[in-house]
């Protein structure tokens, strides 16, 4: 069986984006639609071409490739990615595109999902992450991604993930011990210092600081771009969203109320007579507790594990990310970026919507 395609010289379209070549409103009638990218040309089905495609096209017949869509490995890229970047990505990452399986239009952006094959998915995923970081694009190599259209669970870290700051650093700055605390925070985020030990050391330096500092930090807390949109869209699709943080309940509870989240888990600062004592009360929320939180919530809401996502930026998030069906590194430290299933490096949190089926 053959299908009518267009064949376009690659060197004439490397500067064009996927949206300029493939209409975001194109219908994928089979799975996958024919899409072939070689060193010399791009071949794709005629009905995929954007209406205003500027090049002279040449029709030809090419044997149709049969690809099993069940459990297939997918490459996801945003529509702003140009053909040259896509070619470089698949070449550098040792990935072969087998066809175009879906076009998603979410949050005023389009994304393209390609069924792909590769010899070593783990290695290709690391190479893809490095390429994406260097060339400032968003791309993901995913197998069995959770579906947006089915109920699911997202558990996120708080500091430097849902919000743009590390709360303890802000508290410390107002308390006059900012430099000492920031240095310990950075070591913990990079995985060079045990988290519990680092938290105890940092909180101890806050002893005697007035409780009013917490309200001052919370009042001006900057939400990460895309957070509100991500939470809103997920909730529209019956997803549950929660925070699991090595930070503090004062801020996690504030966000939980502000965003109407389904839960917030963090450490509680001890306060006596209006002053911080330099201690936390109760068990410390560390990497193990974060991972347990994911399971507790998925069991509580009776959600399929295949529909779970965990997102974070530091070493303390890795166990939670590995426990989820999809672990997402958000503007993360190198150690986390290397081990995550997918990463978001340049966009807002709502980029996650495009990684879901």
Short mmCIF file of C-alpha atoms in Angstrom, two decimals, residues 86-288:
data_model
loop_
_atom_site.label_atom_id
_atom_site.label_comp_id
_atom_site.label_asym_id
_atom_site.label_seq_id
_atom_site.Cartn_x
_atom_site.Cartn_y
_atom_site.Cartn_z
CA UNK A 86 14.23 18.65 15.10
CA UNK A 87 16.71 17.16 12.66
CA UNK A 88 19.62 17.98 14.95
CA UNK A 89 17.79 16.55 17.95
CA UNK A 90 17.01 13.17 16.41
CA UNK A 91 20.49 12.92 14.89
CA UNK A 92 22.35 13.79 18.09
CA UNK A 93 20.07 11.62 20.22
CA UNK A 94 20.21 8.59 17.89
CA UNK A 95 16.44 8.58 17.39
CA UNK A 96 14.50 7.49 14.29
CA UNK A 97 11.07 9.02 13.66
CA UNK A 98 8.55 6.38 12.56
CA UNK A 99 5.55 8.62 12.16
CA UNK A 100 3.42 11.48 13.53
CA UNK A 101 0.87 10.14 16.02
CA UNK A 102 -0.84 13.20 17.48
CA UNK A 103 -1.04 16.99 17.52
CA UNK A 104 -2.15 18.53 20.80
CA UNK A 105 -3.37 22.11 21.09
CA UNK A 106 -3.22 23.10 24.74
CA UNK A 107 -2.85 26.42 26.50
CA UNK A 108 -2.57 28.34 23.22
CA UNK A 109 0.36 26.18 22.11
CA UNK A 110 0.65 23.19 19.82
CA UNK A 111 2.83 20.15 20.40
CA UNK A 112 3.69 17.29 18.08
CA UNK A 113 4.00 13.67 19.18
CA UNK A 114 6.10 11.38 17.03
CA UNK A 115 6.36 7.64 17.37
CA UNK A 116 10.05 6.86 17.38
CA UNK A 117 12.54 4.03 17.83
CA UNK A 118 16.08 3.93 19.18
CA UNK A 119 18.66 1.38 20.27
CA UNK A 120 19.13 2.67 23.82
CA UNK A 121 16.19 4.76 25.13
CA UNK A 122 18.00 5.66 28.36
CA UNK A 123 21.04 7.00 26.54
CA UNK A 124 18.91 8.75 23.92
CA UNK A 125 16.91 10.42 26.70
CA UNK A 126 20.07 11.83 28.27
CA UNK A 127 21.37 13.04 24.90
CA UNK A 128 18.00 14.63 24.15
CA UNK A 129 18.04 16.45 27.51
CA UNK A 130 21.51 17.83 26.77
CA UNK A 131 20.52 18.92 23.25
CA UNK A 132 17.31 20.58 24.48
CA UNK A 133 19.16 22.46 27.21
CA UNK A 134 21.85 23.68 24.81
CA UNK A 135 19.49 24.74 22.03
CA UNK A 136 16.79 26.17 24.31
CA UNK A 137 13.91 23.97 23.18
CA UNK A 138 11.53 21.71 25.05
CA UNK A 139 11.43 18.04 24.06
CA UNK A 140 10.69 14.74 25.76
CA UNK A 141 11.18 11.05 25.04
CA UNK A 142 8.34 9.21 26.76
CA UNK A 143 6.88 5.73 26.87
CA UNK A 144 3.33 5.24 28.16
CA UNK A 145 2.80 8.86 29.18
CA UNK A 146 -0.09 9.55 31.57
CA UNK A 147 -3.23 10.79 29.85
CA UNK A 148 -4.67 14.24 30.46
CA UNK A 149 -8.16 12.97 29.69
CA UNK A 150 -8.13 10.44 32.56
CA UNK A 151 -8.02 11.27 36.30
CA UNK A 152 -4.47 11.49 37.62
CA UNK A 153 -2.20 12.85 40.33
CA UNK A 154 0.54 15.48 40.22
CA UNK A 155 2.76 15.95 43.26
CA UNK A 156 5.15 18.89 43.09
CA UNK A 157 8.04 20.18 45.12
CA UNK A 158 7.46 23.74 46.36
CA UNK A 159 10.64 25.84 46.58
CA UNK A 160 12.08 26.65 43.13
CA UNK A 161 9.36 24.51 41.52
CA UNK A 162 5.90 25.90 42.28
CA UNK A 163 7.41 29.15 43.53
CA UNK A 164 10.46 31.03 42.27
CA UNK A 165 12.25 31.26 45.61
CA UNK A 166 13.74 29.09 48.35
CA UNK A 167 11.66 30.22 51.33
CA UNK A 168 14.31 29.42 53.90
CA UNK A 169 16.79 31.63 52.05
CA UNK A 170 14.30 34.50 52.07
CA UNK A 171 13.61 34.05 55.78
CA UNK A 172 17.33 33.91 56.48
CA UNK A 173 17.99 37.08 54.50
CA UNK A 174 15.43 38.99 56.56
CA UNK A 175 16.90 37.48 59.72
CA UNK A 176 20.41 38.61 58.77
CA UNK A 177 21.89 35.13 58.19
CA UNK A 178 21.22 34.85 54.49
CA UNK A 179 24.69 33.94 53.22
CA UNK A 180 25.27 31.15 55.74
CA UNK A 181 21.90 29.50 55.01
CA UNK A 182 22.09 29.91 51.21
CA UNK A 183 25.41 28.08 51.06
CA UNK A 184 23.98 25.08 52.91
CA UNK A 185 20.82 25.13 50.75
CA UNK A 186 22.84 24.92 47.55
CA UNK A 187 24.88 21.95 48.80
CA UNK A 188 21.68 20.11 49.71
CA UNK A 189 20.06 20.82 46.32
CA UNK A 190 23.10 19.42 44.53
CA UNK A 191 22.99 16.26 46.60
CA UNK A 192 26.32 16.99 48.29
CA UNK A 193 24.83 17.18 51.79
CA UNK A 194 22.25 14.99 53.51
CA UNK A 195 18.93 16.82 53.41
CA UNK A 196 17.85 16.23 57.00
CA UNK A 197 21.25 17.32 58.29
CA UNK A 198 21.21 20.41 56.10
CA UNK A 199 17.67 21.35 57.16
CA UNK A 200 18.55 21.09 60.85
CA UNK A 201 21.65 23.25 60.30
CA UNK A 202 19.77 25.91 58.36
CA UNK A 203 16.77 26.13 60.67
CA UNK A 204 19.07 26.40 63.70
CA UNK A 205 20.46 29.62 62.25
CA UNK A 206 16.96 31.14 62.34
CA UNK A 207 16.70 30.92 66.11
CA UNK A 208 15.30 34.12 67.59
CA UNK A 209 13.91 35.50 64.32
CA UNK A 210 10.42 37.08 64.68
CA UNK A 211 7.42 35.12 63.38
CA UNK A 212 6.39 38.21 61.38
CA UNK A 213 9.15 37.38 58.88
CA UNK A 214 7.11 34.42 57.64
CA UNK A 215 4.13 36.62 56.79
CA UNK A 216 6.42 39.05 54.99
CA UNK A 217 7.82 36.29 52.78
CA UNK A 218 4.39 34.78 52.10
CA UNK A 219 2.89 38.14 51.15
CA UNK A 220 5.30 38.61 48.26
CA UNK A 221 5.76 34.95 47.30
CA UNK A 222 6.30 34.72 43.51
CA UNK A 223 4.46 31.88 41.79
CA UNK A 224 6.33 30.05 39.07
CA UNK A 225 5.11 30.98 35.55
CA UNK A 226 2.48 28.57 34.29
CA UNK A 227 1.55 27.27 37.75
CA UNK A 228 -2.00 28.61 37.85
CA UNK A 229 -2.70 27.45 34.30
CA UNK A 230 -1.31 23.98 34.97
CA UNK A 231 -3.38 23.50 38.12
CA UNK A 232 -6.53 24.88 36.50
CA UNK A 233 -6.32 22.66 33.41
CA UNK A 234 -5.49 19.53 35.39
CA UNK A 235 -8.43 20.11 37.72
CA UNK A 236 -10.72 20.57 34.73
CA UNK A 237 -9.74 17.02 33.77
CA UNK A 238 -10.33 15.56 37.26
CA UNK A 239 -6.67 15.46 38.27
CA UNK A 240 -5.53 15.82 41.87
CA UNK A 241 -2.66 18.21 42.62
CA UNK A 242 -0.57 18.38 45.79
CA UNK A 243 2.67 19.76 47.21
CA UNK A 244 5.29 17.65 48.98
CA UNK A 245 8.03 19.93 50.22
CA UNK A 246 11.13 19.92 52.36
CA UNK A 247 10.17 23.55 53.05
CA UNK A 248 7.67 24.78 55.58
CA UNK A 249 3.96 24.36 56.24
CA UNK A 250 3.45 28.12 56.61
CA UNK A 251 4.04 28.56 52.87
CA UNK A 252 2.78 25.18 51.64
CA UNK A 253 -0.56 25.70 53.39
CA UNK A 254 -0.74 29.21 51.93
CA UNK A 255 -0.33 27.81 48.41
CA UNK A 256 -2.75 24.99 49.09
CA UNK A 257 -5.45 27.50 49.97
CA UNK A 258 -4.55 29.94 47.20
CA UNK A 259 -4.61 27.31 44.44
CA UNK A 260 -7.25 25.00 45.98
CA UNK A 261 -4.86 22.06 45.98
CA UNK A 262 -5.69 18.58 47.24
CA UNK A 263 -2.96 18.46 49.85
CA UNK A 264 0.25 20.04 51.13
CA UNK A 265 2.96 18.28 53.10
CA UNK A 266 5.95 20.13 54.57
CA UNK A 267 7.93 20.78 57.74
CA UNK A 268 6.54 22.84 60.62
CA UNK A 269 8.71 25.49 62.19
CA UNK A 270 8.54 25.66 65.96
CA UNK A 271 7.40 29.08 67.16
CA UNK A 272 7.26 30.13 70.82
CA UNK A 273 6.24 33.58 72.03
CA UNK A 274 6.25 34.96 68.49
CA UNK A 275 9.80 33.86 67.71
CA UNK A 276 11.34 30.98 65.76
CA UNK A 277 13.16 28.58 68.08
CA UNK A 278 15.51 27.21 65.41
CA UNK A 279 13.77 23.82 65.41
CA UNK A 280 11.11 21.96 63.43
CA UNK A 281 8.35 19.99 65.10
CA UNK A 282 7.37 16.45 64.12
CA UNK A 283 8.93 14.22 61.48
CA UNK A 284 10.99 15.90 58.78
CA UNK A 285 9.67 15.70 55.22
CA UNK A 286 12.68 14.27 53.40
CA UNK A 287 13.08 12.39 50.11
CA UNK A 288 11.56 9.19 51.54
#
